[in-house]
Each structure stands twice: as C-alpha cells, then as structure tokens.
Amino acid sequence: MTLLYLGTFGLVFSLILFGYLKPEILFLNQTYIYTEKNRIAVSRKIAYFPFILLIGALFLCHSSFQYINMANFARWIDGGWSNDMSRYKFAFEDSIKYSLKDFIVFQAQEPLYLFLIYFFRRITSHFSFVLLAFYMFILYSTIRFLVCFVRNVSLLHVFSFFSIFYTFILTSYCLLRMGLAVSVGLYVYECLLKNKWKRAIFFTFIACGFHFSAIFLLFVIVLYKIYYATKHNFKFFMFLWFCSIVLGFIAVRFSGQILGVFGKRYLAYNSSGLAKNTYLTNFFFLLLVLVKKKSFFKSATDDVCFLSLISVFYILILQSMLMIFYRMIFFTYPCLVILLPRLFEIFSLQRKKYFFPLFVRVFLVFYIIYFFYKFCRTAWFSYGLFTFDLFYFY
C-alpha cells in the first residue's frame, strides 16, 4: 500500500512539475488577479505557483517526516538493517558528543556532509528539520534543472522523470548522501550548459563533499572540454573517446591485481554482479544517437546529455575493478530523463521509414516502464524502503 501511495503521489508530483514548465496547458488565456476596482495581469507561471507550492509542501512532508528505525541493531551495517537513514539519524545524535575533528574521524564519511550534520545538531535536536532542509535543496535543484534542460514538454518527459528520477529520490530515503550529491551534480550540468566549466569543477568537488562517487562528474567535464575543442570533427572526438575506453580497460587489469592484495575488503565490494543490462541499454541509446546524429545535436542541452551518456562507460571500466563504483550511475539519471524523450522525438514515424522508428519508440516506452518495475522489485526492498511510513517527527 505504501509503494502504491508513493507511486501515485509521484505521478501527480511529476505532472505538476512539468506543468510548471508549460502552464499554458492549464491556463489557456491571459490570467488576472481581480481587485475591487480593477484587474492585474499576471504571467501563467505566477498563476501556476500555488500548484507548485502545494505539491512541494506535500513532497517535503513525505521526505522529512518519515519513519526511522531507532532500534540499536539498526545502528550497524552488519546488524541486518538495510536502510541507511537509521545510521544517519544515529550519527546526527552522536555528533553532539564530539569535536568536529573527532566526529569526522569517527564517522569516516564525506567531510562536507559531516560538517553540516555537526552544524545542524548544534542548532536543533530534531533530525526531521535537517531532512526538511536537505529535501528543500533537492526539490529546488530538481526544478531548476528541469527549467534549464527541458525544451519541448511532452507526456513522455513526465513518465521518464517519474520512473528514473522520482524513484531515485525515493532511493535517497536510504542513500541520503547520494541524493544530496546528485542534487549538487545538477548544477554541474547547468554550468556545462552555460559553458562555465570552471564553476562546474567547483560544484563537482562540492558534490564529492557529500559522496565521493561524484568524482564521476569529472569524466563529463573533461569530455566536455575535448568535445568543444574538436567539435568541428565529431569522428575524431569519438575516436579519442574510444581509445580512452580501451586504455581504461587495459589499466584496470593492472589495478585489479593491485587491489587484490587488500583481500577480504576488496572481495566484499565485489559481492554483486556487473550491471550488464544497464550498459547494454546505454550502448543502444548511444547507437540511436549516432544513427540520428544530424537530427539529435541541435542545442547545448543535447551535447551535455550525450556527454553524460558516453561517460557511463567509464563506470563500466571502474566497476569491472570494484563493483561499488556502480553507484556512479545515479549521476547519469538526470540527463537520461531528458535523453529518452529526445530520442522519441527524433525517431518520428514516416511512411518510408516506419518500422524501425516504431521499434525504437516502443523500446523507449518499455524501458521507462521496466525501469520503474525493476525499482519496485529490487531497490524498494534492497534499500529497506518498504519500512517507509508517514508523520513521524524526530
């Protein structure tokens, strides 16, 4: 019932967010605020603001006032409790006992996140207020990213966002630091969109302050610099990218032998398998982009999404060495949300070319549905999200 409720809310949440990008769907004509003597014309987005305010407030309630297991066994990873939110809550409570330096050493997590926890604990004893601040940031960053990246709003955008990114936000109810890191990563993509690569590097290191896996964003930034330096010769850029992938796999063979000396810890991180289906589908998306290269690359938005897509294969290299690197894939989700509707758009149905575009469109829709199905079948349980309950204040 909880998953059904959160899923239903997520669809409404996604619809209203994308409605804000195209409010003329709801407000067909000029909108006004009426006073006793006259009327004042307002923009459609201002008229739409109460909808955003309401759905945003409900989202913050869902995210900030959720059940957190505070039984002692939930404090430890090996205690059998999979939801990390309990351990974040315990760390918040424990931070009052330490100096900042000792707290960072004791927790052994990313320093910026620990600094914020240490700071918040000294101004409030309620962890729910901390979650409220964090999820306000996640909500604002998400809306800002959509405003920057979405051009032609379609219904597929809504379902793509719901299936890929909204479910990731639900995952952050366990992987809180990852949720914050990806939200900061949205500003990296925005900076690249505006050709501010130095600022993008700055936000990358901020994101690493929440989760070290954000170092993935440096791959996107480096490719961005090479891409625009060689934009006159796309084939040469792809050749350089392919060579870097091959050299990466060669380097990993030697790195794997070195990491093997760490024994049990190295083997523990390799308990899960290689995410072959993820890389295969991303390779298929890459082929689709290359097939429709002339139609696809129309704006800087398309460029950034493409660079995020091909950066996925560096994760494959790293995951072949250490499985935990797969979590870097979360940083590709925002651009994937934009990429799928874009591919659906350019593979339009034509009389002479009907069957292959139809196949592509069916596959894209199937992928979006299957992504949500896989979340319900695996992530929902593996991250302990099935324990979610509302209206708890800590």
GROMACS .gro file of C-alpha atoms in nm:
model
  394
    1MET     CA    1   0.000   0.000   0.000
    2THR     CA    2   0.288   0.239   0.080
    3LEU     CA    3   0.453   0.181  -0.259
    4LEU     CA    4   0.118   0.229  -0.433
    5TYR     CA    5   0.064   0.554  -0.244
    6LEU     CA    6   0.414   0.691  -0.311
    7GLY     CA    7   0.385   0.587  -0.676
    8THR     CA    8   0.051   0.764  -0.717
    9PHE     CA    9   0.184   1.074  -0.547
   10GLY     CA   10   0.495   1.057  -0.767
   11LEU     CA   11   0.287   1.066  -1.084
   12VAL     CA   12   0.095   1.371  -0.962
   13PHE     CA   13   0.421   1.528  -0.845
   14SER     CA   14   0.579   1.474  -1.188
   15LEU     CA   15   0.276   1.606  -1.375
   16ILE     CA   16   0.267   1.926  -1.172
   17LEU     CA   17   0.642   1.985  -1.203
   18PHE     CA   18   0.628   1.959  -1.580
   19GLY     CA   19   0.307   2.156  -1.588
   20TYR     CA   20   0.506   2.444  -1.440
   21LEU     CA   21   0.732   2.429  -1.747
   22LYS     CA   22   0.428   2.461  -1.973
   23PRO     CA   23   0.149   2.628  -1.769
   24GLU     CA   24  -0.041   2.734  -2.081
   25ILE     CA   25  -0.185   2.381  -2.085
   26LEU     CA   26  -0.386   2.472  -1.776
   27PHE     CA   27  -0.417   2.848  -1.829
   28LEU     CA   28  -0.519   2.886  -2.193
   29ASN     CA   29  -0.578   3.262  -2.181
   30GLN     CA   30  -0.430   3.561  -2.003
   31THR     CA   31  -0.469   3.533  -1.625
   32TYR     CA   32  -0.559   3.814  -1.387
   33ILE     CA   33  -0.577   3.900  -1.018
   34TYR     CA   34  -0.901   4.086  -0.955
   35THR     CA   35  -0.932   4.368  -0.702
   36GLU     CA   36  -1.236   4.576  -0.611
   37LYS     CA   37  -1.164   4.838  -0.877
   38ASN     CA   38  -0.952   4.674  -1.146
   39ARG     CA   39  -0.763   4.366  -1.251
   40ILE     CA   40  -0.391   4.299  -1.267
   41ALA     CA   41  -0.243   4.081  -1.539
   42VAL     CA   42  -0.005   3.808  -1.417
   43SER     CA   43   0.206   3.555  -1.601
   44ARG     CA   44   0.089   3.197  -1.633
   45LYS     CA   45   0.379   3.075  -1.419
   46ILE     CA   46   0.279   3.304  -1.135
   47ALA     CA   47  -0.078   3.178  -1.160
   48TYR     CA   48   0.057   2.822  -1.154
   49PHE     CA   49   0.269   2.885  -0.846
   50PRO     CA   50   0.007   2.767  -0.589
   51PHE     CA   51   0.012   2.421  -0.752
   52ILE     CA   52   0.390   2.402  -0.718
   53LEU     CA   53   0.370   2.529  -0.362
   54LEU     CA   54   0.113   2.267  -0.263
   55ILE     CA   55   0.283   1.969  -0.427
   56GLY     CA   56   0.623   2.085  -0.299
   57ALA     CA   57   0.491   2.107   0.057
   58LEU     CA   58   0.347   1.756   0.032
   59PHE     CA   59   0.676   1.627  -0.107
   60LEU     CA   60   0.868   1.780   0.183
   61CYS     CA   61   0.626   1.622   0.431
   62HIS     CA   62   0.675   1.280   0.272
   63SER     CA   63   1.052   1.317   0.275
   64SER     CA   64   1.114   1.484   0.610
   65PHE     CA   65   0.866   1.321   0.846
   66GLN     CA   66   0.916   0.955   0.769
   67TYR     CA   67   0.965   0.655   0.995
   68ILE     CA   68   1.324   0.586   1.100
   69ASN     CA   69   1.410   0.266   1.285
   70MET     CA   70   1.597   0.359   1.604
   71ALA     CA   71   1.649   0.007   1.739
   72ASN     CA   72   2.010  -0.049   1.839
   73PHE     CA   73   2.070  -0.320   1.576
   74ALA     CA   74   1.992  -0.063   1.304
   75ARG     CA   75   2.298   0.136   1.407
   76TRP     CA   76   2.539  -0.105   1.237
   77ILE     CA   77   2.558  -0.215   0.874
   78ASP     CA   78   2.605  -0.577   0.977
   79GLY     CA   79   2.301  -0.559   1.206
   80GLY     CA   80   2.073  -0.675   0.926
   81TRP     CA   81   1.902  -0.339   0.872
   82SER     CA   82   1.942  -0.220   0.511
   83ASN     CA   83   1.806   0.134   0.536
   84ASP     CA   84   2.094   0.377   0.596
   85MET     CA   85   1.863   0.655   0.717
   86SER     CA   86   1.876   0.498   1.064
   87ARG     CA   87   2.255   0.528   1.067
   88TYR     CA   88   2.233   0.892   0.953
   89LYS     CA   89   2.000   0.959   1.245
   90PHE     CA   90   2.234   0.787   1.492
   91ALA     CA   91   2.529   0.988   1.356
   92PHE     CA   92   2.329   1.308   1.399
   93GLU     CA   93   2.261   1.222   1.764
   94ASP     CA   94   2.621   1.116   1.829
   95SER     CA   95   2.772   1.432   1.681
   96ILE     CA   96   2.693   1.631   1.995
   97LYS     CA   97   2.944   1.419   2.188
   98TYR     CA   98   3.246   1.502   1.972
   99SER     CA   99   3.453   1.788   1.844
  100LEU     CA  100   3.424   1.842   1.469
  101LYS     CA  101   3.763   1.681   1.403
  102ASP     CA  102   3.687   1.374   1.615
  103PHE     CA  103   3.340   1.342   1.464
  104ILE     CA  104   3.480   1.334   1.109
  105VAL     CA  105   3.745   1.079   1.208
  106PHE     CA  106   3.491   0.863   1.394
  107GLN     CA  107   3.229   0.860   1.118
  108ALA     CA  108   3.479   0.829   0.829
  109GLN     CA  109   3.233   0.975   0.578
  110GLU     CA  110   3.250   1.269   0.340
  111PRO     CA  111   3.356   1.586   0.527
  112LEU     CA  112   3.105   1.839   0.392
  113TYR     CA  113   2.810   1.620   0.486
  114LEU     CA  114   2.952   1.558   0.833
  115PHE     CA  115   3.021   1.930   0.880
  116LEU     CA  116   2.656   2.010   0.801
  117ILE     CA  117   2.533   1.739   1.037
  118TYR     CA  118   2.766   1.870   1.308
  119PHE     CA  119   2.639   2.226   1.246
  120PHE     CA  120   2.269   2.133   1.240
  121ARG     CA  121   2.298   1.930   1.560
  122ARG     CA  122   2.413   2.242   1.744
  123ILE     CA  123   2.113   2.447   1.637
  124THR     CA  124   1.844   2.177   1.665
  125SER     CA  125   1.794   1.838   1.827
  126HIS     CA  126   1.534   1.737   1.566
  127PHE     CA  127   1.661   1.532   1.273
  128SER     CA  128   1.335   1.596   1.086
  129PHE     CA  129   1.434   1.962   1.048
  130VAL     CA  130   1.765   1.851   0.897
  131LEU     CA  131   1.581   1.633   0.646
  132LEU     CA  132   1.348   1.923   0.572
  133ALA     CA  133   1.644   2.146   0.484
  134PHE     CA  134   1.808   1.875   0.272
  135TYR     CA  135   1.496   1.790   0.075
  136MET     CA  136   1.415   2.157   0.018
  137PHE     CA  137   1.752   2.176  -0.153
  138ILE     CA  138   1.683   1.860  -0.355
  139LEU     CA  139   1.343   1.994  -0.464
  140TYR     CA  140   1.479   2.335  -0.563
  141SER     CA  141   1.772   2.182  -0.753
  142THR     CA  142   1.540   1.947  -0.940
  143ILE     CA  143   1.303   2.223  -1.052
  144ARG     CA  144   1.596   2.442  -1.156
  145PHE     CA  145   1.748   2.159  -1.360
  146LEU     CA  146   1.418   2.092  -1.540
  147VAL     CA  147   1.373   2.461  -1.621
  148CYS     CA  148   1.722   2.470  -1.774
  149PHE     CA  149   1.711   2.142  -1.967
  150VAL     CA  150   1.355   2.071  -2.079
  151ARG     CA  151   1.259   2.242  -2.403
  152ASN     CA  152   0.953   2.081  -2.558
  153VAL     CA  153   0.746   1.933  -2.277
  154SER     CA  154   0.579   1.604  -2.362
  155LEU     CA  155   0.394   1.338  -2.168
  156LEU     CA  156   0.696   1.112  -2.208
  157HIS     CA  157   0.901   1.365  -2.010
  158VAL     CA  158   0.660   1.318  -1.720
  159PHE     CA  159   0.685   0.939  -1.720
  160SER     CA  160   1.061   0.943  -1.782
  161PHE     CA  161   1.110   1.174  -1.483
  162PHE     CA  162   0.874   0.970  -1.267
  163SER     CA  163   1.034   0.636  -1.349
  164ILE     CA  164   1.401   0.738  -1.343
  165PHE     CA  165   1.444   1.040  -1.118
  166TYR     CA  166   1.150   1.032  -0.879
  167THR     CA  167   1.235   0.673  -0.790
  168PHE     CA  168   1.593   0.788  -0.727
  169ILE     CA  169   1.459   1.048  -0.483
  170LEU     CA  170   1.278   0.765  -0.306
  171THR     CA  171   1.609   0.577  -0.301
  172SER     CA  172   1.760   0.877  -0.122
  173TYR     CA  173   1.529   0.791   0.170
  174CYS     CA  174   1.804   0.535   0.229
  175LEU     CA  175   2.102   0.680   0.039
  176LEU     CA  176   2.068   1.036   0.170
  177ARG     CA  177   2.425   1.146   0.093
  178MET     CA  178   2.389   1.017  -0.262
  179GLY     CA  179   2.068   1.216  -0.305
  180LEU     CA  180   2.245   1.533  -0.194
  181ALA     CA  181   2.548   1.465  -0.415
  182VAL     CA  182   2.335   1.410  -0.726
  183SER     CA  183   2.139   1.727  -0.649
  184VAL     CA  184   2.464   1.925  -0.643
  185GLY     CA  185   2.560   1.743  -0.963
  186LEU     CA  186   2.259   1.905  -1.131
  187TYR     CA  187   2.442   2.238  -1.101
  188VAL     CA  188   2.743   2.083  -1.276
  189TYR     CA  189   2.526   2.002  -1.576
  190GLU     CA  190   2.375   2.350  -1.567
  191CYS     CA  191   2.723   2.506  -1.565
  192LEU     CA  192   2.828   2.297  -1.864
  193LEU     CA  193   2.510   2.404  -2.042
  194LYS     CA  194   2.617   2.766  -1.991
  195ASN     CA  195   2.982   2.695  -2.082
  196LYS     CA  196   3.107   2.762  -1.728
  197TRP     CA  197   3.336   2.462  -1.691
  198LYS     CA  198   3.546   2.608  -1.407
  199ARG     CA  199   3.234   2.656  -1.199
  200ALA     CA  200   3.133   2.301  -1.295
  201ILE     CA  201   3.459   2.173  -1.142
  202PHE     CA  202   3.383   2.370  -0.825
  203PHE     CA  203   3.038   2.210  -0.790
  204THR     CA  204   3.190   1.867  -0.861
  205PHE     CA  205   3.411   1.898  -0.555
  206ILE     CA  206   3.114   2.023  -0.352
  207ALA     CA  207   2.923   1.712  -0.462
  208CYS     CA  208   3.220   1.497  -0.360
  209GLY     CA  209   3.185   1.652  -0.017
  210PHE     CA  210   2.856   1.460   0.011
  211HIS     CA  211   2.958   1.142  -0.172
  212PHE     CA  212   3.296   1.062  -0.328
  213SER     CA  213   3.128   0.888  -0.623
  214ALA     CA  214   3.055   1.239  -0.759
  215ILE     CA  215   3.410   1.229  -0.895
  216PHE     CA  216   3.233   1.072  -1.194
  217LEU     CA  217   3.131   1.425  -1.299
  218LEU     CA  218   3.494   1.499  -1.383
  219PHE     CA  219   3.464   1.250  -1.670
  220VAL     CA  220   3.178   1.456  -1.811
  221ILE     CA  221   3.370   1.782  -1.767
  222VAL     CA  222   3.686   1.650  -1.935
  223LEU     CA  223   3.482   1.511  -2.225
  224TYR     CA  224   3.305   1.847  -2.246
  225LYS     CA  225   3.637   2.027  -2.292
  226ILE     CA  226   3.759   1.779  -2.553
  227TYR     CA  227   3.423   1.779  -2.731
  228TYR     CA  228   3.417   2.154  -2.783
  229ALA     CA  229   3.784   2.160  -2.874
  230THR     CA  230   3.717   1.906  -3.152
  231LYS     CA  231   3.355   1.992  -3.236
  232HIS     CA  232   3.445   2.053  -3.599
  233ASN     CA  233   3.545   1.684  -3.623
  234PHE     CA  234   3.295   1.460  -3.443
  235LYS     CA  235   3.457   1.140  -3.573
  236PHE     CA  236   3.790   1.240  -3.424
  237PHE     CA  237   3.623   1.307  -3.089
  238MET     CA  238   3.460   0.963  -3.092
  239PHE     CA  239   3.795   0.807  -3.184
  240LEU     CA  240   3.959   0.974  -2.883
  241TRP     CA  241   3.675   0.859  -2.659
  242PHE     CA  242   3.702   0.500  -2.786
  243CYS     CA  243   4.079   0.499  -2.730
  244SER     CA  244   4.031   0.622  -2.374
  245ILE     CA  245   3.785   0.336  -2.308
  246VAL     CA  246   4.030   0.078  -2.442
  247LEU     CA  247   4.320   0.224  -2.243
  248GLY     CA  248   4.097   0.231  -1.936
  249PHE     CA  249   4.028  -0.142  -1.958
  250ILE     CA  250   4.400  -0.211  -2.003
  251ALA     CA  251   4.483  -0.001  -1.696
  252VAL     CA  252   4.214  -0.175  -1.491
  253ARG     CA  253   4.375  -0.516  -1.546
  254PHE     CA  254   4.684  -0.397  -1.361
  255SER     CA  255   4.483  -0.206  -1.100
  256GLY     CA  256   4.276  -0.515  -1.027
  257GLN     CA  257   4.589  -0.712  -0.939
  258ILE     CA  258   4.699  -0.435  -0.703
  259LEU     CA  259   4.358  -0.410  -0.534
  260GLY     CA  260   4.352  -0.785  -0.489
  261VAL     CA  261   4.612  -0.758  -0.214
  262PHE     CA  262   4.351  -0.589   0.006
  263GLY     CA  263   4.185  -0.929   0.034
  264LYS     CA  264   3.853  -0.952   0.213
  265ARG     CA  265   3.760  -0.586   0.186
  266TYR     CA  266   3.813  -0.590  -0.191
  267LEU     CA  267   3.613  -0.910  -0.226
  268ALA     CA  268   3.329  -0.774  -0.011
  269TYR     CA  269   3.277  -0.485  -0.254
  270ASN     CA  270   3.257  -0.735  -0.539
  271SER     CA  271   2.972  -0.941  -0.399
  272SER     CA  272   2.730  -0.806  -0.662
  273GLY     CA  273   2.750  -0.870  -1.034
  274LEU     CA  274   2.834  -0.644  -1.325
  275ALA     CA  275   2.531  -0.441  -1.437
  276LYS     CA  276   2.541  -0.573  -1.794
  277ASN     CA  277   2.183  -0.476  -1.885
  278THR     CA  278   2.245  -0.115  -1.784
  279TYR     CA  279   2.549  -0.083  -2.007
  280LEU     CA  280   2.385  -0.266  -2.296
  281THR     CA  281   2.083  -0.035  -2.296
  282ASN     CA  282   2.306   0.272  -2.270
  283PHE     CA  283   2.511   0.139  -2.563
  284PHE     CA  284   2.188   0.100  -2.760
  285PHE     CA  285   2.093   0.462  -2.676
  286LEU     CA  286   2.438   0.566  -2.798
  287LEU     CA  287   2.383   0.386  -3.128
  288LEU     CA  288   2.046   0.560  -3.166
  289VAL     CA  289   2.211   0.899  -3.115
  290LEU     CA  290   2.479   0.816  -3.374
  291VAL     CA  291   2.219   0.695  -3.626
  292LYS     CA  292   2.031   1.026  -3.594
  293LYS     CA  293   2.335   1.242  -3.531
  294LYS     CA  294   2.225   1.522  -3.764
  295SER     CA  295   1.882   1.541  -3.604
  296PHE     CA  296   1.993   1.494  -3.245
  297PHE     CA  297   2.255   1.765  -3.196
  298LYS     CA  298   2.052   2.083  -3.207
  299SER     CA  299   2.144   2.258  -2.882
  300ALA     CA  300   2.383   2.261  -2.587
  301THR     CA  301   2.127   2.054  -2.396
  302ASP     CA  302   2.173   1.770  -2.644
  303ASP     CA  303   2.550   1.799  -2.615
  304VAL     CA  304   2.552   1.771  -2.235
  305CYS     CA  305   2.311   1.475  -2.236
  306PHE     CA  306   2.527   1.299  -2.495
  307LEU     CA  307   2.844   1.354  -2.292
  308SER     CA  308   2.672   1.218  -1.981
  309LEU     CA  309   2.563   0.914  -2.183
  310ILE     CA  310   2.907   0.819  -2.312
  311SER     CA  311   3.060   0.881  -1.968
  312VAL     CA  312   2.860   0.580  -1.847
  313PHE     CA  313   3.120   0.350  -2.000
  314TYR     CA  314   3.391   0.482  -1.769
  315ILE     CA  315   3.174   0.348  -1.488
  316LEU     CA  316   3.185   0.010  -1.662
  317ILE     CA  317   3.565   0.025  -1.652
  318LEU     CA  318   3.568   0.114  -1.283
  319GLN     CA  319   3.301  -0.140  -1.192
  320SER     CA  320   3.500  -0.416  -1.357
  321MET     CA  321   3.763  -0.333  -1.095
  322LEU     CA  322   3.537  -0.261  -0.795
  323MET     CA  323   3.159  -0.322  -0.800
  324ILE     CA  324   3.075  -0.037  -0.564
  325PHE     CA  325   3.156   0.209  -0.845
  326TYR     CA  326   2.818   0.122  -0.997
  327ARG     CA  327   2.661   0.386  -0.773
  328MET     CA  328   2.812   0.647  -1.003
  329ILE     CA  329   2.531   0.556  -1.242
  330PHE     CA  330   2.294   0.770  -1.033
  331PHE     CA  331   2.467   1.082  -1.166
  332THR     CA  332   2.361   0.991  -1.520
  333TYR     CA  333   1.990   0.969  -1.436
  334PRO     CA  334   1.910   1.343  -1.476
  335CYS     CA  335   2.038   1.357  -1.833
  336LEU     CA  336   1.879   1.020  -1.912
  337VAL     CA  337   1.543   1.173  -1.818
  338ILE     CA  338   1.597   1.434  -2.092
  339LEU     CA  339   1.762   1.199  -2.343
  340LEU     CA  340   1.482   0.942  -2.376
  341PRO     CA  341   1.206   1.186  -2.481
  342ARG     CA  342   1.456   1.349  -2.717
  343LEU     CA  343   1.520   1.015  -2.890
  344PHE     CA  344   1.146   0.951  -2.902
  345GLU     CA  345   1.104   1.288  -3.073
  346ILE     CA  346   1.368   1.246  -3.344
  347PHE     CA  347   1.260   0.892  -3.435
  348SER     CA  348   0.935   1.015  -3.581
  349LEU     CA  349   0.708   0.779  -3.774
  350GLN     CA  350   0.722   0.822  -4.151
  351ARG     CA  351   0.570   0.632  -4.441
  352LYS     CA  352   0.901   0.526  -4.592
  353LYS     CA  353   1.070   0.468  -4.258
  354TYR     CA  354   0.805   0.330  -4.028
  355PHE     CA  355   0.903   0.002  -3.864
  356PHE     CA  356   1.242   0.092  -3.716
  357PRO     CA  357   1.122   0.424  -3.562
  358LEU     CA  358   0.821   0.236  -3.429
  359PHE     CA  359   1.051  -0.025  -3.275
  360VAL     CA  360   1.264   0.249  -3.116
  361ARG     CA  361   0.963   0.425  -2.970
  362VAL     CA  362   0.817   0.104  -2.831
  363PHE     CA  363   1.155   0.015  -2.680
  364LEU     CA  364   1.187   0.357  -2.513
  365VAL     CA  365   0.841   0.330  -2.359
  366PHE     CA  366   0.913  -0.027  -2.249
  367TYR     CA  367   1.243   0.082  -2.093
  368ILE     CA  368   1.073   0.353  -1.887
  369ILE     CA  369   0.807   0.108  -1.765
  370TYR     CA  370   1.064  -0.162  -1.693
  371PHE     CA  371   1.285   0.083  -1.502
  372PHE     CA  372   1.001   0.152  -1.260
  373TYR     CA  373   0.915  -0.217  -1.241
  374LYS     CA  374   1.275  -0.302  -1.152
  375PHE     CA  375   1.272  -0.036  -0.881
  376CYS     CA  376   0.958  -0.192  -0.731
  377ARG     CA  377   1.102  -0.543  -0.745
  378THR     CA  378   1.459  -0.479  -0.624
  379ALA     CA  379   1.551  -0.132  -0.494
  380TRP     CA  380   1.232  -0.098  -0.291
  381PHE     CA  381   1.339  -0.396  -0.081
  382SER     CA  382   1.720  -0.388  -0.100
  383TYR     CA  383   1.730  -0.030   0.034
  384GLY     CA  384   1.477  -0.101   0.306
  385LEU     CA  385   1.221   0.142   0.162
  386PHE     CA  386   0.935  -0.095   0.241
  387THR     CA  387   0.957   0.036   0.600
  388PHE     CA  388   0.851   0.385   0.487
  389ASP     CA  389   0.572   0.536   0.694
  390LEU     CA  390   0.442   0.889   0.727
  391PHE     CA  391   0.404   1.153   1.000
  392TYR     CA  392   0.695   1.070   1.228
  393PHE     CA  393   0.880   1.360   1.388
  394TYR     CA  394   1.233   1.312   1.521
   0.00000   0.00000   0.00000
